[in-house]
mmCIF file of C-alpha atoms and ligand atoms in Angstrom:
data_model
loop_
_atom_site.group_PDB
_atom_site.id
_atom_site.type_symbol
_atom_site.label_atom_id
_atom_site.label_comp_id
_atom_site.label_asym_id
_atom_site.label_seq_id
_atom_site.Cartn_x
_atom_site.Cartn_y
_atom_site.Cartn_z
ATOM 1 C CA HIS A 1 0.133 0.104 -0.021
ATOM 2 C CA ILE A 2 1.433 3.378 -0.965
ATOM 3 C CA GLU A 3 2.059 5.827 1.996
ATOM 4 C CA SER A 4 -0.021 8.907 2.101
ATOM 5 C CA SER A 5 2.156 10.726 4.604
ATOM 6 C CA PRO A 6 5.300 12.472 3.598
ATOM 7 C CA LEU A 7 8.685 11.127 2.826
ATOM 8 C CA VAL A 8 10.802 12.709 5.508
ATOM 9 C CA ILE A 9 13.899 14.621 4.206
ATOM 10 C CA SER A 10 16.172 14.827 7.360
ATOM 11 C CA ASP A 11 17.695 18.004 8.796
ATOM 12 C CA SER A 12 21.149 16.269 8.174
ATOM 13 C CA PHE A 13 20.672 16.120 4.552
ATOM 14 C CA GLU A 14 21.871 19.237 2.996
ATOM 15 C CA GLY A 15 20.990 18.454 -0.569
ATOM 16 C CA TYR A 16 23.062 17.536 -3.696
ATOM 17 C CA PRO A 17 25.816 19.794 -4.948
ATOM 18 C CA LEU A 18 24.850 22.146 -7.852
ATOM 19 C CA ASN A 19 27.412 20.906 -10.282
ATOM 20 C CA PHE A 20 25.859 17.426 -10.743
ATOM 21 C CA PHE A 21 22.728 19.080 -12.337
ATOM 22 C CA ASN A 22 21.915 20.958 -15.276
ATOM 23 C CA LEU A 23 20.670 24.437 -13.900
ATOM 24 C CA PRO A 24 19.721 27.632 -15.587
ATOM 25 C CA LEU A 25 22.592 29.923 -15.755
ATOM 26 C CA HIS A 26 20.400 32.814 -14.295
ATOM 27 C CA TYR A 27 19.973 30.935 -10.951
ATOM 28 C CA ARG A 28 23.187 29.071 -10.661
ATOM 29 C CA ASP A 29 24.743 31.667 -8.254
ATOM 30 C CA ASP A 30 21.686 32.026 -6.019
ATOM 31 C CA LEU A 31 21.237 28.528 -5.136
ATOM 32 C CA LYS A 32 22.908 26.512 -2.306
ATOM 33 C CA SER A 33 21.979 22.985 -3.292
ATOM 34 C CA VAL A 34 19.411 20.647 -5.024
ATOM 35 C CA LEU A 35 17.174 19.233 -2.195
ATOM 36 C CA ILE A 36 14.788 17.222 -4.311
ATOM 37 C CA PRO A 37 15.698 16.438 -7.980
ATOM 38 C CA TYR A 38 12.647 16.831 -10.442
ATOM 39 C CA GLY A 39 12.797 13.015 -11.157
ATOM 40 C CA LEU A 40 12.165 12.150 -7.432
ATOM 41 C CA VAL A 41 9.335 14.636 -7.303
ATOM 42 C CA GLN A 42 7.851 13.052 -10.382
ATOM 43 C CA ASP A 43 8.126 9.468 -8.825
ATOM 44 C CA ARG A 44 6.499 10.537 -5.632
ATOM 45 C CA ILE A 45 3.694 12.396 -7.356
ATOM 46 C CA GLU A 46 2.957 9.100 -9.366
ATOM 47 C CA ALA A 47 2.679 7.187 -6.127
ATOM 48 C CA LEU A 48 0.445 9.766 -4.679
ATOM 49 C CA ALA A 49 -1.814 9.712 -7.766
ATOM 50 C CA SER A 50 -2.223 6.020 -7.481
ATOM 51 C CA ARG A 51 -2.870 6.171 -3.707
ATOM 52 C CA ILE A 52 -5.438 8.973 -4.259
ATOM 53 C CA PHE A 53 -7.087 7.120 -7.134
ATOM 54 C CA SER A 54 -7.498 3.793 -4.980
ATOM 55 C CA ASP A 55 -8.904 5.786 -2.024
ATOM 56 C CA LEU A 56 -11.212 8.188 -3.684
ATOM 57 C CA HIS A 57 -12.790 6.193 -6.473
ATOM 58 C CA ILE A 58 -14.749 4.134 -3.920
ATOM 59 C CA HIS A 59 -16.028 6.979 -2.054
ATOM 60 C CA ILE A 60 -16.620 9.422 -5.113
ATOM 61 C CA PRO A 61 -18.611 7.958 -7.769
ATOM 62 C CA GLU A 62 -19.401 11.495 -9.141
ATOM 63 C CA GLN A 63 -16.892 14.139 -10.173
ATOM 64 C CA LEU A 64 -13.901 15.043 -8.058
ATOM 65 C CA ILE A 65 -13.173 18.758 -8.098
ATOM 66 C CA CYS A 66 -9.469 19.100 -8.211
ATOM 67 C CA MET A 67 -8.691 22.547 -7.000
ATOM 68 C CA CYS A 68 -5.360 24.102 -7.956
ATOM 69 C CA VAL A 69 -3.859 26.654 -5.623
ATOM 70 C CA LEU A 70 -2.061 29.018 -7.920
ATOM 71 C CA LYS A 71 0.526 29.967 -8.676
ATOM 72 C CA GLY A 72 3.044 27.587 -6.790
ATOM 73 C CA GLY A 73 0.712 24.627 -7.135
ATOM 74 C CA TYR A 74 0.306 24.740 -10.854
ATOM 75 C CA ARG A 75 3.120 22.090 -11.781
ATOM 76 C CA PHE A 76 2.157 19.726 -9.184
ATOM 77 C CA PHE A 77 -1.488 20.030 -10.031
ATOM 78 C CA SER A 78 -0.819 19.532 -13.614
ATOM 79 C CA ASP A 79 1.468 16.423 -12.994
ATOM 80 C CA LEU A 80 -0.844 15.027 -10.371
ATOM 81 C CA VAL A 81 -3.994 15.353 -12.605
ATOM 82 C CA SER A 82 -2.226 13.879 -15.506
ATOM 83 C CA LYS A 83 -1.043 10.772 -13.432
ATOM 84 C CA ILE A 84 -4.583 10.332 -12.161
ATOM 85 C CA GLN A 85 -5.551 10.349 -15.858
ATOM 86 C CA ASN A 86 -3.110 7.769 -16.486
ATOM 87 C CA GLU A 87 -4.809 5.607 -13.818
ATOM 88 C CA ASN A 88 -8.119 6.142 -15.410
ATOM 89 C CA ARG A 89 -6.803 5.280 -18.783
ATOM 90 C CA LEU A 90 -5.143 2.193 -17.762
ATOM 91 C CA ARG A 91 -7.815 0.617 -15.725
ATOM 92 C CA ASN A 92 -11.101 -0.959 -16.862
ATOM 93 C CA ASP A 93 -12.443 -1.874 -13.527
ATOM 94 C CA ARG A 94 -12.631 1.568 -11.779
ATOM 95 C CA SER A 95 -12.334 5.328 -12.512
ATOM 96 C CA LEU A 96 -12.214 8.662 -10.910
ATOM 97 C CA PRO A 97 -13.878 11.463 -12.893
ATOM 98 C CA MET A 98 -12.423 14.853 -12.361
ATOM 99 C CA SER A 99 -13.308 18.566 -12.936
ATOM 100 C CA LEU A 100 -10.650 21.352 -12.645
ATOM 101 C CA GLU A 101 -10.746 24.675 -10.522
ATOM 102 C CA PHE A 102 -8.179 27.372 -10.179
ATOM 103 C CA ILE A 103 -7.906 29.663 -7.150
ATOM 104 C CA ARG A 104 -5.197 31.903 -5.529
ATOM 105 C CA VAL A 105 -4.430 32.341 -2.001
ATOM 106 C CA ARG A 106 -1.656 34.881 -0.998
ATOM 107 C CA SER A 107 -0.138 35.023 2.380
ATOM 108 C CA TYR A 108 3.634 35.507 1.740
ATOM 109 C CA ILE A 109 5.859 38.573 1.608
ATOM 110 C CA ASN A 110 9.512 37.788 1.008
ATOM 111 C CA ASP A 111 10.043 34.520 2.807
ATOM 112 C CA HIS A 112 7.683 35.165 5.639
ATOM 113 C CA SER A 113 4.096 34.105 6.340
ATOM 114 C CA THR A 114 1.736 37.013 7.213
ATOM 115 C CA ASP A 115 -1.456 36.229 9.051
ATOM 116 C CA GLN A 116 -3.544 37.891 6.294
ATOM 117 C CA THR A 117 -4.786 35.464 3.760
ATOM 118 C CA GLU A 118 -6.676 36.441 0.526
ATOM 119 C CA ILE A 119 -8.617 34.024 -1.681
ATOM 120 C CA ILE A 120 -9.371 34.951 -5.263
ATOM 121 C CA GLY A 121 -10.720 33.326 -8.279
ATOM 122 C CA LEU A 122 -13.628 31.169 -6.791
ATOM 123 C CA SER A 123 -16.476 31.776 -9.169
ATOM 124 C CA ASP A 124 -19.762 30.388 -8.511
ATOM 125 C CA LEU A 125 -19.070 29.125 -4.897
ATOM 126 C CA ASN A 126 -22.581 27.634 -4.540
ATOM 127 C CA SER A 127 -21.671 25.140 -7.120
ATOM 128 C CA LEU A 128 -19.647 23.395 -4.526
ATOM 129 C CA LYS A 129 -22.532 22.277 -2.577
ATOM 130 C CA ASP A 130 -22.615 18.667 -1.957
ATOM 131 C CA LYS A 131 -19.531 18.123 -4.110
ATOM 132 C CA HIS A 132 -16.209 16.363 -3.436
ATOM 133 C CA ILE A 133 -13.062 18.568 -3.373
ATOM 134 C CA LEU A 134 -9.485 17.764 -3.484
ATOM 135 C CA ILE A 135 -7.411 20.822 -2.686
ATOM 136 C CA VAL A 136 -3.959 20.559 -4.423
ATOM 137 C CA GLU A 137 -1.472 22.853 -2.667
ATOM 138 C CA ASP A 138 2.390 23.163 -3.202
ATOM 139 C CA ILE A 139 3.578 23.528 0.420
ATOM 140 C CA ILE A 140 2.261 23.798 3.894
ATOM 141 C CA ASP A 141 4.364 25.741 6.358
ATOM 142 C CA THR A 142 2.640 27.142 9.295
ATOM 143 C CA GLY A 143 -0.700 25.736 8.074
ATOM 144 C CA VAL A 144 -2.545 29.169 8.402
ATOM 145 C CA THR A 145 -3.289 29.280 4.696
ATOM 146 C CA MET A 146 -4.842 25.848 4.596
ATOM 147 C CA VAL A 147 -6.965 26.315 7.735
ATOM 148 C CA ALA A 148 -8.352 29.682 6.320
ATOM 149 C CA LEU A 149 -9.010 28.250 2.869
ATOM 150 C CA LYS A 150 -10.735 24.989 4.237
ATOM 151 C CA LYS A 151 -12.872 27.072 6.491
ATOM 152 C CA GLU A 152 -13.794 29.316 3.599
ATOM 153 C CA LEU A 153 -14.802 26.517 1.387
ATOM 154 C CA GLU A 154 -16.706 24.735 4.216
ATOM 155 C CA LYS A 155 -19.215 27.564 4.197
ATOM 156 C CA PHE A 156 -20.437 26.352 0.751
ATOM 157 C CA LYS A 157 -21.168 22.956 2.125
ATOM 158 C CA PRO A 158 -19.255 20.426 -0.145
ATOM 159 C CA LYS A 159 -19.564 16.885 0.835
ATOM 160 C CA THR A 160 -15.907 16.222 1.398
ATOM 161 C CA ILE A 161 -12.668 18.130 1.301
ATOM 162 C CA ASN A 162 -9.466 16.269 0.911
ATOM 163 C CA VAL A 163 -6.173 18.043 0.847
ATOM 164 C CA VAL A 164 -2.915 17.078 -0.954
ATOM 165 C CA SER A 165 0.166 19.067 -0.448
ATOM 166 C CA LEU A 166 3.454 18.202 -2.351
ATOM 167 C CA PHE A 167 5.454 19.391 0.622
ATOM 168 C CA THR A 168 5.052 19.946 4.361
ATOM 169 C CA LYS A 169 7.652 21.763 6.404
ATOM 170 C CA ARG A 170 9.127 20.608 9.576
ATOM 171 C CA ARG A 171 9.188 23.795 11.666
ATOM 172 C CA ASN A 172 11.901 24.475 14.209
ATOM 173 C CA ASP A 173 9.982 27.104 16.143
ATOM 174 C CA LYS A 174 6.452 25.783 16.596
ATOM 175 C CA LYS A 175 4.227 22.948 15.234
ATOM 176 C CA CYS A 176 2.238 23.238 12.063
ATOM 177 C CA ILE A 177 -1.565 23.748 12.609
ATOM 178 C CA PHE A 178 -2.710 21.630 9.586
ATOM 179 C CA LYS A 179 -2.037 18.175 8.459
ATOM 180 C CA PRO A 180 -2.898 17.285 4.849
ATOM 181 C CA ASP A 181 -4.501 13.972 3.901
ATOM 182 C CA TYR A 182 -1.785 13.368 1.341
ATOM 183 C CA SER A 183 1.672 14.769 1.339
ATOM 184 C CA GLY A 184 4.676 14.157 -0.800
ATOM 185 C CA PHE A 185 7.710 15.104 1.120
ATOM 186 C CA GLU A 186 8.460 16.579 4.569
ATOM 187 C CA VAL A 187 11.241 19.058 4.286
ATOM 188 C CA PRO A 188 13.614 20.791 6.782
ATOM 189 C CA ASP A 189 12.934 24.422 7.714
ATOM 190 C CA HIS A 190 14.512 26.167 4.774
ATOM 191 C CA PHE A 191 12.848 28.186 2.081
ATOM 192 C CA ILE A 192 12.425 26.107 -0.890
ATOM 193 C CA VAL A 193 12.274 27.122 -4.469
ATOM 194 C CA GLY A 194 11.723 25.412 -7.960
ATOM 195 C CA TYR A 195 8.992 23.435 -9.749
ATOM 196 C CA ALA A 196 6.614 26.528 -9.697
ATOM 197 C CA LEU A 197 7.515 27.380 -6.080
ATOM 198 C CA ASP A 198 8.744 30.905 -6.052
ATOM 199 C CA TYR A 199 10.677 33.484 -4.059
ATOM 200 C CA ASN A 200 9.073 36.846 -4.940
ATOM 201 C CA GLU A 201 8.228 35.426 -8.566
ATOM 202 C CA TYR A 202 11.771 34.285 -9.206
ATOM 203 C CA PHE A 203 12.636 30.452 -9.430
ATOM 204 C CA ARG A 204 9.333 29.270 -10.683
ATOM 205 C CA ASP A 205 11.212 28.484 -13.954
ATOM 206 C CA LEU A 206 13.491 25.931 -12.178
ATOM 207 C CA GLU A 207 12.927 22.204 -12.412
ATOM 208 C CA HIS A 208 14.421 20.865 -9.101
ATOM 209 C CA ILE A 209 13.452 21.760 -5.735
ATOM 210 C CA CYS A 210 16.415 23.909 -4.473
ATOM 211 C CA VAL A 211 17.615 25.639 -1.309
ATOM 212 C CA MET A 212 18.403 29.287 -1.797
ATOM 213 C CA LYS A 213 21.845 30.816 -0.788
ATOM 214 C CA GLU A 214 21.658 33.673 1.618
ATOM 215 C CA SER A 215 22.989 36.028 -1.240
ATOM 216 C CA GLY A 216 20.004 34.921 -3.338
ATOM 217 C CA ILE A 217 17.655 35.693 -0.784
ATOM 218 C CA ILE A 218 19.117 39.240 -0.478
ATOM 219 C CA LYS A 219 19.373 39.707 -4.143
ATOM 220 C CA TYR A 220 15.609 38.999 -4.815
ATOM 221 C CA LYS A 221 14.160 40.633 -1.793
ATOM 222 C CA VAL A 222 11.315 43.290 -2.626
HETATM 223 P P1 5GP B 301 1.320 28.632 5.493
HETATM 224 O O1 5GP B 301 0.166 29.499 5.574
HETATM 225 O O2 5GP B 301 1.226 27.110 5.668
HETATM 226 O O3 5GP B 301 2.508 29.227 6.464
HETATM 227 O O4 5GP B 301 2.012 29.037 4.000
HETATM 228 C C1 5GP B 301 1.685 28.285 2.842
HETATM 229 C C2 5GP B 301 2.089 29.136 1.616
HETATM 230 O O5 5GP B 301 3.283 29.780 1.799
HETATM 231 C C3 5GP B 301 2.302 28.112 0.604
HETATM 232 O O6 5GP B 301 1.275 27.939 -0.240
HETATM 233 C C4 5GP B 301 3.382 28.732 -0.318
HETATM 234 O O7 5GP B 301 3.010 29.564 -1.281
HETATM 235 C C5 5GP B 301 4.147 29.599 0.709
HETATM 236 N N1 5GP B 301 5.395 28.959 1.331
HETATM 237 C C6 5GP B 301 5.658 28.477 2.478
HETATM 238 N N2 5GP B 301 6.780 27.908 2.565
HETATM 239 C C7 5GP B 301 7.367 27.957 1.495
HETATM 240 C C8 5GP B 301 8.746 27.782 0.980
HETATM 241 O O8 5GP B 301 9.537 27.182 1.537
HETATM 242 N N3 5GP B 301 8.912 28.109 -0.410
HETATM 243 C C9 5GP B 301 8.049 28.792 -1.057
HETATM 244 N N4 5GP B 301 8.463 29.055 -2.339
HETATM 245 N N5 5GP B 301 6.829 29.047 -0.590
HETATM 246 C C10 5GP B 301 6.482 28.673 0.638
#
């Protein structure tokens, strides 16, 4: 049975040296290491897709609303949905029909969470009534964003809400207030970028999940 809880990346693992990877020239000086290579991200997403498919097809005979949390979640969303589609294509005995929604939640300025969350892009909220939702998020840090989002969505009385987050962060200071139903990796308390995760709109165009250098953090500060 495939694990729904995250694969733990330990604090002692500092990542792979940059010179073993093909990285864009424009970011090479701003990164410290490759924490999770693109290929491993893909493998884990495939496993999550398989687990989600086998869990949810039983409970959800109707469409599952896959809700992409933009912008950071877009690559994960796209890869996860296409891997669930693969499951659908390859199986004749079961299926999981999906519809797709896109929303935006903003809570970060520089590399710090703020307690103000903003949810944009949800049209026709009443159509969520009695539906099954899968929220697809890039990373859960404090958990504040997800608690706020879930609370907002619950107002519209969906039947179920499941949450999948590609990453969860192991926080040094205090515990995270939200645990997703499915998670890809648990990462140490660093600010990570790449695979659509940004730092002030930089690094989304990077394939691997990387840790930034202090100099990079300063360079792209707003
Ligand atoms: P939370 O409310 O859980 O503290 O933060 C969730 C949001 O903060 C995520 O959706 C993501 O946009 C952003 N975030 C948190 N940690 C990181 C990180 O390490 N890297 C990036 N790029 N974004 C992060």
